[in-house]
mmCIF file of C-alpha atoms in Angstrom:
data_model
loop_
_atom_site.group_PDB
_atom_site.id
_atom_site.type_symbol
_atom_site.label_atom_id
_atom_site.label_comp_id
_atom_site.label_asym_id
_atom_site.label_seq_id
_atom_site.Cartn_x
_atom_site.Cartn_y
_atom_site.Cartn_z
ATOM 1 C CA MET A 821 -0.255 6.041 3.633
ATOM 2 C CA ASN A 822 -1.740 2.898 5.189
ATOM 3 C CA ARG A 823 -0.557 4.093 8.597
ATOM 4 C CA HIS A 824 -3.332 2.173 10.365
ATOM 5 C CA LEU A 825 -1.498 -1.013 9.471
ATOM 6 C CA LEU A 826 1.531 -0.045 11.504
ATOM 7 C CA ASN A 827 -0.223 0.238 14.856
ATOM 8 C CA GLY A 828 2.033 -1.327 17.431
ATOM 9 C CA LEU A 829 5.361 -0.042 16.120
ATOM 10 C CA ALA A 830 7.787 1.619 18.486
ATOM 11 C CA ALA A 831 6.582 5.140 19.260
ATOM 12 C CA PRO A 832 8.585 6.915 16.519
ATOM 13 C CA LEU A 833 7.342 4.446 13.955
ATOM 14 C CA GLN A 834 3.583 4.285 14.356
ATOM 15 C CA ILE A 835 2.392 3.684 10.848
ATOM 16 C CA ALA A 836 -0.345 1.259 10.114
ATOM 17 C CA LEU A 837 0.111 -1.758 7.967
ATOM 18 C CA LEU A 838 -1.753 -5.096 8.406
ATOM 19 C CA ILE A 839 -0.257 -8.151 7.196
ATOM 20 C CA ALA A 840 -0.539 -11.886 6.918
ATOM 21 C CA VAL A 841 -1.894 -14.357 9.445
ATOM 22 C CA PHE A 842 -1.951 -18.106 9.018
ATOM 23 C CA VAL A 843 -4.383 -20.781 10.162
ATOM 24 C CA VAL A 844 -3.396 -24.443 10.123
ATOM 25 C CA PRO A 845 -6.324 -26.526 8.816
ATOM 26 C CA GLY A 846 -4.401 -29.738 8.297
ATOM 27 C CA VAL A 847 -2.279 -31.693 5.886
ATOM 28 C CA SER A 848 -2.815 -31.954 2.133
ATOM 29 C CA HIS A 849 -0.766 -34.070 -0.268
ATOM 30 C CA GLY A 850 2.041 -34.348 2.277
ATOM 31 C CA SER A 851 2.218 -30.602 2.974
ATOM 32 C CA THR A 852 0.881 -28.704 5.964
ATOM 33 C CA LYS A 853 -1.540 -26.068 4.723
ATOM 34 C CA LEU A 854 -1.123 -22.569 6.179
ATOM 35 C CA THR A 855 -3.927 -20.113 5.513
ATOM 36 C CA PHE A 856 -2.770 -16.490 5.520
ATOM 37 C CA ALA A 857 -5.081 -13.629 6.418
ATOM 38 C CA PHE A 858 -4.516 -10.128 5.069
ATOM 39 C CA SER A 859 -5.953 -6.681 5.610
ATOM 40 C CA GLU A 860 -8.927 -5.968 3.404
ATOM 41 C CA LYS A 861 -8.226 -2.214 3.180
ATOM 42 C CA SER A 862 -4.468 -1.812 2.807
ATOM 43 C CA ALA A 863 -3.876 -1.545 -0.937
ATOM 44 C CA PRO A 864 -1.436 -1.835 -2.594
ATOM 45 C CA TYR A 865 -0.115 -4.160 0.122
ATOM 46 C CA SER A 866 -3.253 -6.203 0.635
ATOM 47 C CA SER A 867 -6.968 -5.904 -0.052
ATOM 48 C CA LEU A 868 -10.022 -7.930 -1.002
ATOM 49 C CA LEU A 869 -10.970 -8.457 -4.651
ATOM 50 C CA ASP A 870 -13.564 -10.983 -5.829
ATOM 51 C CA GLU A 871 -13.439 -12.634 -2.392
ATOM 52 C CA LYS A 872 -9.670 -13.112 -2.659
ATOM 53 C CA ALA A 873 -6.707 -11.555 -0.872
ATOM 54 C CA VAL A 874 -4.733 -9.567 -3.439
ATOM 55 C CA GLY A 875 -1.752 -7.214 -3.396
ATOM 56 C CA LEU A 876 1.983 -7.196 -2.795
ATOM 57 C CA PHE A 877 1.938 -9.056 0.535
ATOM 58 C CA PRO A 878 -0.174 -12.034 -0.590
ATOM 59 C CA GLU A 879 2.028 -12.333 -3.667
ATOM 60 C CA LEU A 880 5.266 -12.161 -1.680
ATOM 61 C CA LEU A 881 4.111 -14.752 0.809
ATOM 62 C CA GLN A 882 2.850 -17.056 -1.923
ATOM 63 C CA LEU A 883 6.222 -16.734 -3.651
ATOM 64 C CA THR A 884 7.987 -17.632 -0.405
ATOM 65 C CA PHE A 885 5.994 -20.821 0.044
ATOM 66 C CA ASP A 886 6.427 -21.781 -3.584
ATOM 67 C CA PHE A 887 10.002 -22.562 -2.468
ATOM 68 C CA ILE A 888 8.926 -24.617 0.598
ATOM 69 C CA PRO A 889 7.587 -28.115 -0.244
ATOM 70 C CA ASP A 890 6.669 -28.928 3.378
ATOM 71 C CA TYR A 891 4.003 -26.208 3.511
ATOM 72 C CA THR A 892 1.349 -24.797 1.201
ATOM 73 C CA ALA A 893 -0.295 -21.381 1.465
ATOM 74 C CA ALA A 894 -3.812 -20.043 1.000
ATOM 75 C CA GLY A 895 -5.153 -16.543 1.687
ATOM 76 C CA LEU A 896 -8.062 -14.707 3.302
ATOM 77 C CA VAL A 897 -8.694 -11.259 4.812
ATOM 78 C CA MET A 898 -9.507 -10.182 8.380
ATOM 79 C CA PRO A 899 -9.262 -7.040 10.556
ATOM 80 C CA TRP A 900 -5.792 -6.290 11.942
ATOM 81 C CA ALA A 901 -6.895 -6.249 15.573
ATOM 82 C CA ARG A 902 -8.329 -9.737 15.193
ATOM 83 C CA ALA A 903 -5.180 -10.921 13.432
ATOM 84 C CA GLN A 904 -2.910 -9.834 16.272
ATOM 85 C CA TYR A 905 -5.235 -11.333 18.901
ATOM 86 C CA ASN A 906 -5.391 -14.630 17.045
ATOM 87 C CA VAL A 907 -1.622 -14.892 16.653
ATOM 88 C CA ARG A 908 -1.046 -14.014 20.304
ATOM 89 C CA HIS A 909 -3.404 -16.777 21.421
ATOM 90 C CA GLY A 910 -2.382 -19.322 18.810
ATOM 91 C CA LEU A 911 -5.712 -19.240 16.999
ATOM 92 C CA ASN A 912 -3.876 -18.322 13.801
ATOM 93 C CA ALA A 913 -0.312 -19.263 13.035
ATOM 94 C CA GLY A 914 1.406 -15.967 12.233
ATOM 95 C CA PHE A 915 1.699 -12.708 10.302
ATOM 96 C CA LEU A 916 3.931 -10.445 8.245
ATOM 97 C CA THR A 917 4.547 -7.246 10.149
ATOM 98 C CA TYR A 918 7.012 -4.988 11.945
ATOM 99 C CA PRO A 919 8.633 -7.140 14.684
ATOM 100 C CA SER A 920 8.066 -4.858 17.669
ATOM 101 C CA ASP A 921 9.223 -5.981 21.115
ATOM 102 C CA LYS A 922 5.610 -6.639 22.064
ATOM 103 C CA ARG A 923 5.049 -8.873 19.045
ATOM 104 C CA GLN A 924 8.295 -10.751 19.637
ATOM 105 C CA ASP A 925 6.880 -11.821 23.005
ATOM 106 C CA TYR A 926 4.334 -14.024 21.243
ATOM 107 C CA ALA A 927 5.775 -14.653 17.765
ATOM 108 C CA VAL A 928 9.027 -15.953 16.247
ATOM 109 C CA PHE A 929 10.174 -13.809 13.307
ATOM 110 C CA SER A 930 12.235 -14.418 10.199
ATOM 111 C CA ALA A 931 15.827 -13.242 10.475
ATOM 112 C CA GLU A 932 15.496 -10.903 7.492
ATOM 113 C CA PRO A 933 12.574 -8.721 6.372
ATOM 114 C CA LEU A 934 10.467 -10.008 3.515
ATOM 115 C CA PHE A 935 9.690 -6.410 2.600
ATOM 116 C CA THR A 936 10.926 -2.982 3.679
ATOM 117 C CA GLN A 937 8.489 -0.104 3.376
ATOM 118 C CA ASP A 938 10.356 3.040 2.370
ATOM 119 C CA PHE A 939 8.968 6.428 3.374
ATOM 120 C CA GLY A 940 12.025 8.151 1.915
ATOM 121 C CA HIS A 941 10.224 9.710 -1.051
ATOM 122 C CA LEU A 942 8.992 13.185 -1.914
ATOM 123 C CA VAL A 943 5.742 13.070 -3.880
ATOM 124 C CA TYR A 944 4.809 16.115 -5.969
ATOM 125 C CA SER A 945 3.216 17.339 -9.179
ATOM 126 C CA ALA A 946 5.020 17.903 -12.464
ATOM 127 C CA ASP A 947 3.073 21.192 -12.603
ATOM 128 C CA ASN A 948 4.408 22.484 -9.285
ATOM 129 C CA PRO A 949 6.087 25.899 -9.751
ATOM 130 C CA ASN A 950 8.634 24.937 -7.064
ATOM 131 C CA ILE A 951 9.685 21.738 -8.800
ATOM 132 C CA ASP A 952 13.326 22.869 -9.104
ATOM 133 C CA VAL A 953 13.538 23.339 -5.328
ATOM 134 C CA ILE A 954 12.016 19.917 -4.653
ATOM 135 C CA GLU A 955 14.281 18.143 -7.120
ATOM 136 C CA SER A 956 17.479 19.768 -5.873
ATOM 137 C CA ALA A 957 16.830 19.560 -2.102
ATOM 138 C CA THR A 958 19.378 17.654 -0.049
ATOM 139 C CA SER A 959 17.722 18.285 3.322
ATOM 140 C CA PHE A 960 14.432 19.375 4.841
ATOM 141 C CA ALA A 961 16.044 22.757 5.397
ATOM 142 C CA ASP A 962 16.179 23.211 1.625
ATOM 143 C CA LEU A 963 12.387 22.768 1.587
ATOM 144 C CA SER A 964 11.737 25.248 4.409
ATOM 145 C CA GLY A 965 9.911 27.704 2.146
ATOM 146 C CA LEU A 966 7.503 25.060 0.856
ATOM 147 C CA VAL A 967 4.309 23.484 2.215
ATOM 148 C CA VAL A 968 4.010 19.791 3.079
ATOM 149 C CA ILE A 969 0.651 18.018 3.064
ATOM 150 C CA VAL A 970 0.287 15.640 6.019
ATOM 151 C CA GLU A 971 -2.274 13.199 7.359
ATOM 152 C CA ASN A 972 -4.354 14.249 10.357
ATOM 153 C CA GLY A 973 -3.205 12.427 13.478
ATOM 154 C CA SER A 974 -0.053 10.894 12.012
ATOM 155 C CA ARG A 975 2.485 10.530 14.821
ATOM 156 C CA TRP A 976 5.142 9.386 12.359
ATOM 157 C CA GLU A 977 4.891 12.660 10.425
ATOM 158 C CA ASP A 978 4.851 14.682 13.643
ATOM 159 C CA GLN A 979 8.067 13.001 14.745
ATOM 160 C CA ASN A 980 9.932 12.796 11.439
ATOM 161 C CA ILE A 981 8.993 15.917 9.471
ATOM 162 C CA PRO A 982 10.458 19.098 11.034
ATOM 163 C CA GLY A 983 8.034 21.439 12.769
ATOM 164 C CA TYR A 984 9.337 24.485 10.912
ATOM 165 C CA LEU A 985 7.745 23.270 7.667
ATOM 166 C CA GLU A 986 4.304 24.735 7.009
ATOM 167 C CA ARG A 987 1.686 21.981 7.015
ATOM 168 C CA VAL A 988 -1.684 21.461 5.346
ATOM 169 C CA PRO A 989 -3.599 18.513 6.887
ATOM 170 C CA GLY A 990 -5.706 15.986 4.985
ATOM 171 C CA GLN A 991 -8.177 13.522 6.465
ATOM 172 C CA HIS A 992 -6.950 10.526 4.450
ATOM 173 C CA MET A 993 -4.711 9.628 1.532
ATOM 174 C CA ASP A 994 -7.212 10.374 -1.228
ATOM 175 C CA ALA A 995 -7.870 13.819 0.246
ATOM 176 C CA MET A 996 -4.137 14.486 0.532
ATOM 177 C CA MET A 997 -3.579 13.601 -3.123
ATOM 178 C CA HIS A 998 -6.433 15.901 -4.191
ATOM 179 C CA LEU A 999 -4.957 18.711 -2.091
ATOM 180 C CA LEU A 1000 -1.622 18.202 -3.840
ATOM 181 C CA MET A 1001 -2.728 17.668 -7.429
ATOM 182 C CA LEU A 1002 -6.115 19.365 -7.794
ATOM 183 C CA ARG A 1003 -6.269 22.161 -5.249
ATOM 184 C CA GLN A 1004 -2.492 22.721 -5.242
ATOM 185 C CA VAL A 1005 -2.498 23.969 -1.646
ATOM 186 C CA GLY A 1006 0.774 22.214 -0.832
ATOM 187 C CA ASP A 1007 4.032 21.376 -2.574
ATOM 188 C CA PHE A 1008 4.757 17.780 -1.607
ATOM 189 C CA LEU A 1009 3.878 14.679 0.415
ATOM 190 C CA VAL A 1010 6.204 12.210 2.150
ATOM 191 C CA GLN A 1011 5.091 8.696 1.163
ATOM 192 C CA PRO A 1012 6.217 5.272 0.016
ATOM 193 C CA ALA A 1013 6.347 5.147 -3.769
ATOM 194 C CA GLU A 1014 3.928 2.203 -3.897
ATOM 195 C CA ASP A 1015 1.205 4.118 -2.056
ATOM 196 C CA ALA A 1016 1.638 7.291 -4.088
ATOM 197 C CA ARG A 1017 1.520 5.567 -7.470
ATOM 198 C CA LEU A 1018 -1.561 3.518 -6.611
ATOM 199 C CA ILE A 1019 -3.545 6.492 -5.274
ATOM 200 C CA ALA A 1020 -2.522 8.754 -8.156
ATOM 201 C CA ARG A 1021 -3.558 6.097 -10.656
ATOM 202 C CA GLN A 1022 -6.919 5.551 -8.959
ATOM 203 C CA LEU A 1023 -7.658 9.284 -8.856
ATOM 204 C CA GLY A 1024 -6.493 10.049 -12.402
ATOM 205 C CA TYR A 1025 -3.283 11.900 -11.518
ATOM 206 C CA ALA A 1026 -0.745 9.347 -12.743
ATOM 207 C CA GLN A 1027 0.398 11.452 -15.719
ATOM 208 C CA LYS A 1028 1.592 14.350 -13.588
ATOM 209 C CA LEU A 1029 2.780 12.406 -10.555
ATOM 210 C CA LYS A 1030 6.457 12.816 -9.647
ATOM 211 C CA VAL A 1031 8.213 10.688 -7.011
ATOM 212 C CA ARG A 1032 11.751 11.417 -5.866
ATOM 213 C CA LYS A 1033 13.828 9.142 -3.612
ATOM 214 C CA VAL A 1034 15.771 11.101 -0.965
ATOM 215 C CA ASP A 1035 18.075 10.134 1.895
ATOM 216 C CA PHE A 1036 17.300 12.795 4.496
ATOM 217 C CA ILE A 1037 14.012 11.508 5.922
ATOM 218 C CA PRO A 1038 14.553 9.888 9.354
ATOM 219 C CA ASN A 1039 13.055 6.518 10.310
ATOM 220 C CA SER A 1040 12.051 5.985 6.696
ATOM 221 C CA GLN A 1041 12.843 2.264 6.483
ATOM 222 C CA ILE A 1042 10.169 0.053 8.055
ATOM 223 C CA PRO A 1043 11.023 -3.685 7.910
ATOM 224 C CA PHE A 1044 8.287 -6.307 7.701
ATOM 225 C CA HIS A 1045 9.175 -9.853 8.776
ATOM 226 C CA ILE A 1046 7.196 -13.067 8.713
ATOM 227 C CA GLY A 1047 6.274 -14.018 12.267
ATOM 228 C CA VAL A 1048 4.821 -17.290 13.535
ATOM 229 C CA SER A 1049 2.926 -17.716 16.823
ATOM 230 C CA ARG A 1050 5.049 -19.236 19.583
ATOM 231 C CA LYS A 1051 2.034 -21.450 20.379
ATOM 232 C CA LEU A 1052 2.435 -23.258 17.060
ATOM 233 C CA PRO A 1053 4.394 -26.467 17.818
ATOM 234 C CA TYR A 1054 6.438 -26.280 14.618
ATOM 235 C CA ALA A 1055 6.836 -22.474 14.518
ATOM 236 C CA ARG A 1056 10.613 -22.612 14.511
ATOM 237 C CA ASP A 1057 10.651 -25.129 11.672
ATOM 238 C CA VAL A 1058 8.467 -22.833 9.549
ATOM 239 C CA ILE A 1059 10.765 -19.878 10.262
ATOM 240 C CA LYS A 1060 13.880 -21.993 9.656
ATOM 241 C CA GLN A 1061 12.625 -22.928 6.195
ATOM 242 C CA ILE A 1062 11.591 -19.341 5.434
ATOM 243 C CA ASP A 1063 15.063 -18.128 6.445
ATOM 244 C CA ALA A 1064 16.646 -20.684 4.126
ATOM 245 C CA VAL A 1065 14.446 -19.615 1.202
ATOM 246 C CA MET A 1066 15.325 -15.971 1.711
ATOM 247 C CA GLN A 1067 19.007 -16.813 1.235
ATOM 248 C CA SER A 1068 18.303 -18.191 -2.225
ATOM 249 C CA PRO A 1069 19.536 -15.978 -5.108
ATOM 250 C CA GLU A 1070 16.605 -17.167 -7.221
ATOM 251 C CA PHE A 1071 14.075 -16.170 -4.557
ATOM 252 C CA GLU A 1072 15.810 -12.831 -4.037
ATOM 253 C CA SER A 1073 15.683 -12.095 -7.760
ATOM 254 C CA GLN A 1074 11.996 -12.981 -8.055
ATOM 255 C CA SER A 1075 10.943 -11.119 -4.904
ATOM 256 C CA ASN A 1076 12.858 -7.988 -5.927
ATOM 257 C CA ALA A 1077 11.171 -8.043 -9.337
ATOM 258 C CA LEU A 1078 7.778 -8.443 -7.688
ATOM 259 C CA ILE A 1079 8.375 -5.501 -5.339
ATOM 260 C CA GLU A 1080 9.674 -3.271 -8.136
ATOM 261 C CA GLY A 1081 6.508 -3.977 -10.070
ATOM 262 C CA TYR A 1082 4.564 -2.163 -7.338
ATOM 263 C CA ARG A 1083 6.924 0.819 -7.345
#
């Protein structure tokens, strides 16, 4: 579920999701070049492929700067802890992440999220004998006779999935998907659609994967904003231009299409 990337969220929202950090190496062809760093192990959001940062976040950020002539963007990967340290101390220019109070102390964030991660999905198998219950549920109470597969140590799941539901723990996302699809020891997972579809495809379960959007999962919407280090002299100008781009109907259309492609 990429929860390690969300370290640093408010207590109810600890989910892990590393994002983009920029370095400012100079000016090229009249534009200031911002180099973004991304997590190398956070697919489908960001990862390393052929020495390049790939995934939804690099693509979204590149799209954003395609609309900003004053700046150009490049990408690289780095560990999340290093990214946060570098932004705090002005060694890198910024990141795309949840704008916690702690992060707002050292970074200026875009007014609107560039992406909202949505945990409001039930993930299950088309072969599940309880599929009718899952597809008709309007609350967790309706699922009280079923078994949810959770990730060991996930505070978000502890705080947002009711304790009366029987749980089967998995060590990581691949193990959880195997428990659901292969061993069939649980009935459903709670995950973003992007994560579920990627893992199912990688493990060969795409044909029987079912994903249902529901509205009864608390704290399911996690916004990710572009933030720029307050130590960067022109941080507010970068954010001002990003905010202007995000008001563009053309940008909104293209970014929505890009996000839907991952879902």
